[in-house]
Structures are given as C-alpha cells and as structure tokens.
C-alpha cells in the first residue's frame, strides 16, 4: 500500500492573521481537490492571544500589548508567540477516519511520540485535550473541520517565555501550569537559535517523525519560507 503524502511547509515567522487566512484558503482548496495531498504548516507567530468557539472573556486577564483573534477552532483561550512551534495540519479525513475524536487523539499521539523522541515523558490528561508532562501542559490543541478537511491544529512550547501565559487562563483551565521542552530538560541544542542542531530544529524533526509514525504518512519537506509565502500571496498552489 502506498503511504499517504504529507507536504510539510516550514514557513518561519508568520503574523497570526496572515496564517489564518492562508490555512483557510488551503483548506478550501483541499476540499475542492485543487491540492492533491495533505499539508502540515509549521511556523511561529508574533505574540497573539486567540479565543476559540468555547472561549470566555473572563479567561483573558491582561490583553494589553497583544493582538486578539476570535476564531472558529474549538477550545477556549490560548497564547502563541516566539519559541512556540505551531502546526496547522490541512488533512482530508476521508482518507483516514471520519471521526473527530480519533483525529484529536491521533494528533495528541503524534506529539507524545515527538516528545518521547526528545527524551520527555508525555501523556494525555483524561477529560482534557492536549499533551501533558508530569502534570504540566506542554502542548495545546484546537481544531476546525469542514467537509472532513481540518485546519487549525497544535501549539507546542519549545523555548517559549512562559510568563506570557500569565495574560490568560490557558485553555480555560484554572490553575493549569504551562511548561516547555526547554524547561523540562529536553535535548541540549546550540542555544535558542534555529540553526542546525538547535533545539528548535530537533523539535521540528521529532514532530515530523511523530506524524509519519502515527498517521502513516510519507512526508515531503518544503523548508523554504520564501516559497511558502510566495504561494500564499499568489493564491496559486505549486511545488517549489
């Protein structure tokens, strides 16, 4: 059996509003079969707070100084910012399983596998969506699905400044403690940069491997931010 193709696009730092429009466009193109295979956008956002469909305003404690977006994903409030790896899978679930619970659990498992590769024991927390390690939350997940095509996705804290989470009640869970790969003693990279051997690049490699194992996909890597943004601006999908 031929493995499903997953094109992985490393897009660098992308403002949240641009990334939101981009993934909506790609999801619609996938629904209309103008894109022949699934995609995984991997990127980073400038500081931003997003509120999902189930968000409560009182969970935003200190909004000053960051943009706020109300979006269609599930879940409550979350923070995105530097040092956090954000992944937006654009996946047609008709090629897998038309079951949102299966998709959420599979996303969690892909991240659990990635963290195990990085030497961090990770697990689910019954009753909650996301990934945890030793009682602390390290990855958040919120999705949207239209005609069985997904967008939105996950946020994995790599070297994130965790003080930013003091702005909100993360995911609407009172008392939750957020953590990061760096804080949990993940593999030592070459500083906080994003060059070869860095913790950031090791995390990207582990996440791609986690998707490969868990979803049974054949990843095709596109790591050119300029090509990715050119595709977004042109509105035309083509291989770089």
Short mmCIF file of N, CA, C and O in Angstrom, two decimals, residues 130-190:
data_model
loop_
_atom_site.label_atom_id
_atom_site.label_comp_id
_atom_site.label_asym_id
_atom_site.label_seq_id
_atom_site.Cartn_x
_atom_site.Cartn_y
_atom_site.Cartn_z
N UNK A 130 -5.06 17.91 24.59
CA UNK A 130 -3.70 18.45 24.64
C UNK A 130 -2.73 17.40 25.14
O UNK A 130 -3.07 16.23 25.29
N UNK A 131 -1.51 17.84 25.40
CA UNK A 131 -0.45 16.93 25.84
C UNK A 131 0.20 17.51 27.10
O UNK A 131 0.45 18.71 27.20
N UNK A 132 0.49 16.61 28.04
CA UNK A 132 0.97 17.00 29.36
C UNK A 132 2.23 16.21 29.69
O UNK A 132 2.47 15.13 29.14
N UNK A 133 3.02 16.75 30.59
CA UNK A 133 4.17 16.03 31.11
C UNK A 133 4.27 16.30 32.61
O UNK A 133 4.34 17.45 33.03
N UNK A 134 4.19 15.23 33.38
CA UNK A 134 4.31 15.31 34.84
C UNK A 134 3.39 16.39 35.43
O UNK A 134 3.81 17.18 36.28
N UNK A 135 2.16 16.42 34.94
CA UNK A 135 1.15 17.32 35.47
C UNK A 135 1.16 18.72 34.90
O UNK A 135 0.31 19.54 35.25
N UNK A 136 2.12 19.00 34.00
CA UNK A 136 2.19 20.32 33.37
C UNK A 136 1.83 20.21 31.90
O UNK A 136 2.15 19.23 31.24
N UNK A 137 1.17 21.26 31.37
CA UNK A 137 0.72 21.22 29.98
C UNK A 137 1.81 21.78 29.07
O UNK A 137 2.28 22.90 29.26
N UNK A 138 2.17 21.00 28.06
CA UNK A 138 3.26 21.39 27.17
C UNK A 138 2.78 21.66 25.75
O UNK A 138 3.44 22.35 24.99
N UNK A 139 1.61 21.16 25.40
CA UNK A 139 1.07 21.37 24.04
C UNK A 139 -0.44 21.53 24.11
O UNK A 139 -1.13 20.78 24.81
N UNK A 140 -0.95 22.50 23.36
CA UNK A 140 -2.38 22.76 23.26
C UNK A 140 -2.87 22.38 21.86
O UNK A 140 -2.12 22.51 20.88
N UNK A 141 -4.12 21.96 21.78
CA UNK A 141 -4.71 21.54 20.51
C UNK A 141 -6.09 22.15 20.38
O UNK A 141 -6.89 22.12 21.33
N UNK A 142 -6.38 22.70 19.21
CA UNK A 142 -7.71 23.20 18.89
C UNK A 142 -7.91 23.09 17.40
O UNK A 142 -7.05 23.54 16.63
N UNK A 143 -8.99 22.50 16.96
CA UNK A 143 -9.17 22.22 15.54
C UNK A 143 -10.50 22.76 15.02
O UNK A 143 -11.41 23.09 15.78
N UNK A 144 -10.58 22.84 13.69
CA UNK A 144 -11.83 23.08 13.00
C UNK A 144 -11.88 22.13 11.80
O UNK A 144 -10.84 21.82 11.22
N UNK A 145 -13.07 21.68 11.48
CA UNK A 145 -13.24 20.74 10.37
C UNK A 145 -14.43 21.17 9.53
O UNK A 145 -15.50 21.52 10.06
N UNK A 146 -14.23 21.18 8.22
CA UNK A 146 -15.31 21.46 7.27
C UNK A 146 -15.25 20.41 6.17
O UNK A 146 -14.19 20.21 5.56
N UNK A 147 -16.35 19.74 5.95
CA UNK A 147 -16.43 18.67 4.96
C UNK A 147 -15.25 17.70 5.13
O UNK A 147 -14.65 17.23 4.17
N UNK A 148 -14.95 17.40 6.39
CA UNK A 148 -13.91 16.45 6.79
C UNK A 148 -12.49 16.90 6.46
O UNK A 148 -11.57 16.09 6.52
N UNK A 149 -12.30 18.18 6.14
CA UNK A 149 -10.95 18.72 5.98
C UNK A 149 -10.64 19.59 7.20
O UNK A 149 -11.45 20.44 7.59
N UNK A 150 -9.47 19.37 7.78
CA UNK A 150 -9.11 20.03 9.02
C UNK A 150 -8.29 21.30 8.78
O UNK A 150 -7.60 21.41 7.78
N UNK A 151 -8.37 22.22 9.73
CA UNK A 151 -7.38 23.27 9.87
C UNK A 151 -7.32 23.70 11.33
O UNK A 151 -7.94 23.06 12.18
N UNK A 152 -6.56 24.73 11.64
CA UNK A 152 -6.09 24.99 13.00
C UNK A 152 -5.27 23.75 13.41
O UNK A 152 -4.88 22.96 12.56
N UNK A 153 -4.92 23.59 14.68
CA UNK A 153 -4.07 22.46 14.99
C UNK A 153 -3.48 22.50 16.38
O UNK A 153 -4.21 22.51 17.37
N UNK A 154 -2.13 22.56 16.49
CA UNK A 154 -1.47 22.42 17.79
C UNK A 154 -0.44 23.52 18.00
O UNK A 154 0.05 24.13 17.06
N UNK A 155 -0.12 23.74 19.28
CA UNK A 155 0.93 24.67 19.68
C UNK A 155 1.79 23.97 20.71
O UNK A 155 1.30 23.60 21.79
N UNK A 156 3.06 23.76 20.39
CA UNK A 156 4.00 23.04 21.25
C UNK A 156 5.05 24.02 21.76
O UNK A 156 5.77 24.64 20.97
N UNK A 157 5.13 24.16 23.06
CA UNK A 157 6.08 25.10 23.66
C UNK A 157 7.49 24.51 23.62
O UNK A 157 7.76 23.47 24.23
N UNK A 158 8.37 25.19 22.92
CA UNK A 158 9.76 24.72 22.78
C UNK A 158 10.66 25.56 23.70
O UNK A 158 11.17 25.07 24.71
N UNK A 159 10.84 26.82 23.36
CA UNK A 159 11.61 27.74 24.21
C UNK A 159 10.76 28.95 24.58
O UNK A 159 11.26 30.05 24.81
N UNK A 160 9.47 28.77 24.61
CA UNK A 160 8.52 29.86 24.87
C UNK A 160 8.78 30.53 26.22
O UNK A 160 9.06 29.86 27.21
N UNK A 161 8.66 31.84 26.25
CA UNK A 161 8.69 32.58 27.52
C UNK A 161 7.35 32.32 28.20
O UNK A 161 6.31 32.88 27.83
N UNK A 162 7.36 31.46 29.21
CA UNK A 162 6.12 31.00 29.83
C UNK A 162 5.40 32.10 30.60
O UNK A 162 4.21 31.96 30.92
N UNK A 163 6.07 33.22 30.87
CA UNK A 163 5.42 34.33 31.56
C UNK A 163 4.26 34.89 30.74
O UNK A 163 3.32 35.48 31.30
N UNK A 164 4.31 34.70 29.42
CA UNK A 164 3.22 35.20 28.58
C UNK A 164 1.88 34.54 28.93
O UNK A 164 0.81 35.14 28.71
N UNK A 165 1.91 33.33 29.46
CA UNK A 165 0.66 32.64 29.79
C UNK A 165 -0.02 33.26 31.00
O UNK A 165 -1.18 32.94 31.28
N UNK A 166 0.68 34.15 31.70
CA UNK A 166 0.04 34.86 32.81
C UNK A 166 -1.01 35.84 32.31
O UNK A 166 -1.81 36.36 33.09
N UNK A 167 -1.01 36.11 31.00
CA UNK A 167 -2.01 37.01 30.43
C UNK A 167 -3.40 36.39 30.39
O UNK A 167 -4.40 37.09 30.24
N UNK A 168 -3.46 35.04 30.46
CA UNK A 168 -4.71 34.32 30.24
C UNK A 168 -4.86 33.21 31.27
O UNK A 168 -3.94 32.92 32.04
N UNK A 169 -6.04 32.59 31.27
CA UNK A 169 -6.23 31.29 31.92
C UNK A 169 -6.09 30.27 30.80
O UNK A 169 -7.04 30.07 30.03
N UNK A 170 -4.91 29.67 30.63
CA UNK A 170 -4.66 28.84 29.44
C UNK A 170 -5.71 27.74 29.26
O UNK A 170 -5.99 26.97 30.18
N UNK A 171 -6.31 27.74 28.07
CA UNK A 171 -7.32 26.75 27.70
C UNK A 171 -8.51 26.76 28.64
O UNK A 171 -9.31 25.82 28.67
N UNK A 172 -8.64 27.84 29.42
CA UNK A 172 -9.77 27.95 30.34
C UNK A 172 -9.69 26.99 31.51
O UNK A 172 -10.72 26.70 32.14
N UNK A 173 -8.48 26.52 31.85
CA UNK A 173 -8.31 25.54 32.93
C UNK A 173 -7.70 26.26 34.14
O UNK A 173 -6.50 26.56 34.14
N UNK A 174 -8.48 26.56 35.16
CA UNK A 174 -7.93 27.27 36.32
C UNK A 174 -6.79 26.48 36.95
O UNK A 174 -6.88 25.26 37.14
N UNK A 175 -5.70 27.19 37.27
CA UNK A 175 -4.60 26.57 37.96
C UNK A 175 -3.66 25.75 37.10
O UNK A 175 -2.68 25.19 37.61
N UNK A 176 -3.91 25.68 35.81
CA UNK A 176 -3.03 24.89 34.94
C UNK A 176 -1.63 25.50 34.92
O UNK A 176 -1.47 26.71 34.93
N UNK A 177 -0.63 24.64 34.92
CA UNK A 177 0.76 25.08 34.83
C UNK A 177 1.29 24.74 33.44
O UNK A 177 1.28 23.58 33.04
N UNK A 178 1.75 25.76 32.71
CA UNK A 178 2.30 25.54 31.38
C UNK A 178 3.80 25.28 31.49
O UNK A 178 4.47 25.78 32.40
N UNK A 179 4.32 24.52 30.54
CA UNK A 179 5.74 24.23 30.53
C UNK A 179 6.23 24.18 29.10
O UNK A 179 5.46 24.40 28.16
N UNK A 180 7.52 23.92 28.93
CA UNK A 180 8.12 23.89 27.60
C UNK A 180 9.16 22.77 27.53
O UNK A 180 9.60 22.24 28.56
N UNK A 181 9.56 22.44 26.31
CA UNK A 181 10.60 21.44 26.13
C UNK A 181 11.89 21.89 26.82
O UNK A 181 12.56 21.12 27.50
N UNK A 182 12.21 23.16 26.68
CA UNK A 182 13.41 23.70 27.31
C UNK A 182 13.36 23.55 28.83
O UNK A 182 14.31 23.08 29.46
N UNK A 183 12.23 23.89 29.41
CA UNK A 183 12.09 23.82 30.87
C UNK A 183 12.15 22.38 31.37
O UNK A 183 12.66 22.11 32.46
N UNK A 184 11.62 21.47 30.59
CA UNK A 184 11.57 20.06 31.01
C UNK A 184 12.87 19.32 30.76
O UNK A 184 12.95 18.11 30.96
N UNK A 185 13.91 20.04 30.33
CA UNK A 185 15.20 19.41 30.17
C UNK A 185 15.33 18.58 28.91
O UNK A 185 15.98 17.52 28.91
N UNK A 186 14.75 19.08 27.82
CA UNK A 186 14.87 18.40 26.53
C UNK A 186 16.31 18.41 26.06
O UNK A 186 17.20 18.94 26.74
N UNK A 187 16.57 17.82 24.91
CA UNK A 187 17.95 17.73 24.42
C UNK A 187 18.59 19.11 24.29
O UNK A 187 17.93 20.07 23.91
N UNK A 188 19.85 19.17 24.61
CA UNK A 188 20.55 20.45 24.57
C UNK A 188 20.93 20.79 23.13
O UNK A 188 21.68 20.07 22.48
N UNK A 189 20.36 21.89 22.64
CA UNK A 189 20.71 22.36 21.32
C UNK A 189 21.77 23.44 21.42
O UNK A 189 22.34 23.70 22.48
N UNK A 190 22.03 24.08 20.32
CA UNK A 190 23.01 25.15 20.28
C UNK A 190 22.31 26.48 20.53
O UNK A 190 22.00 27.23 19.61
#
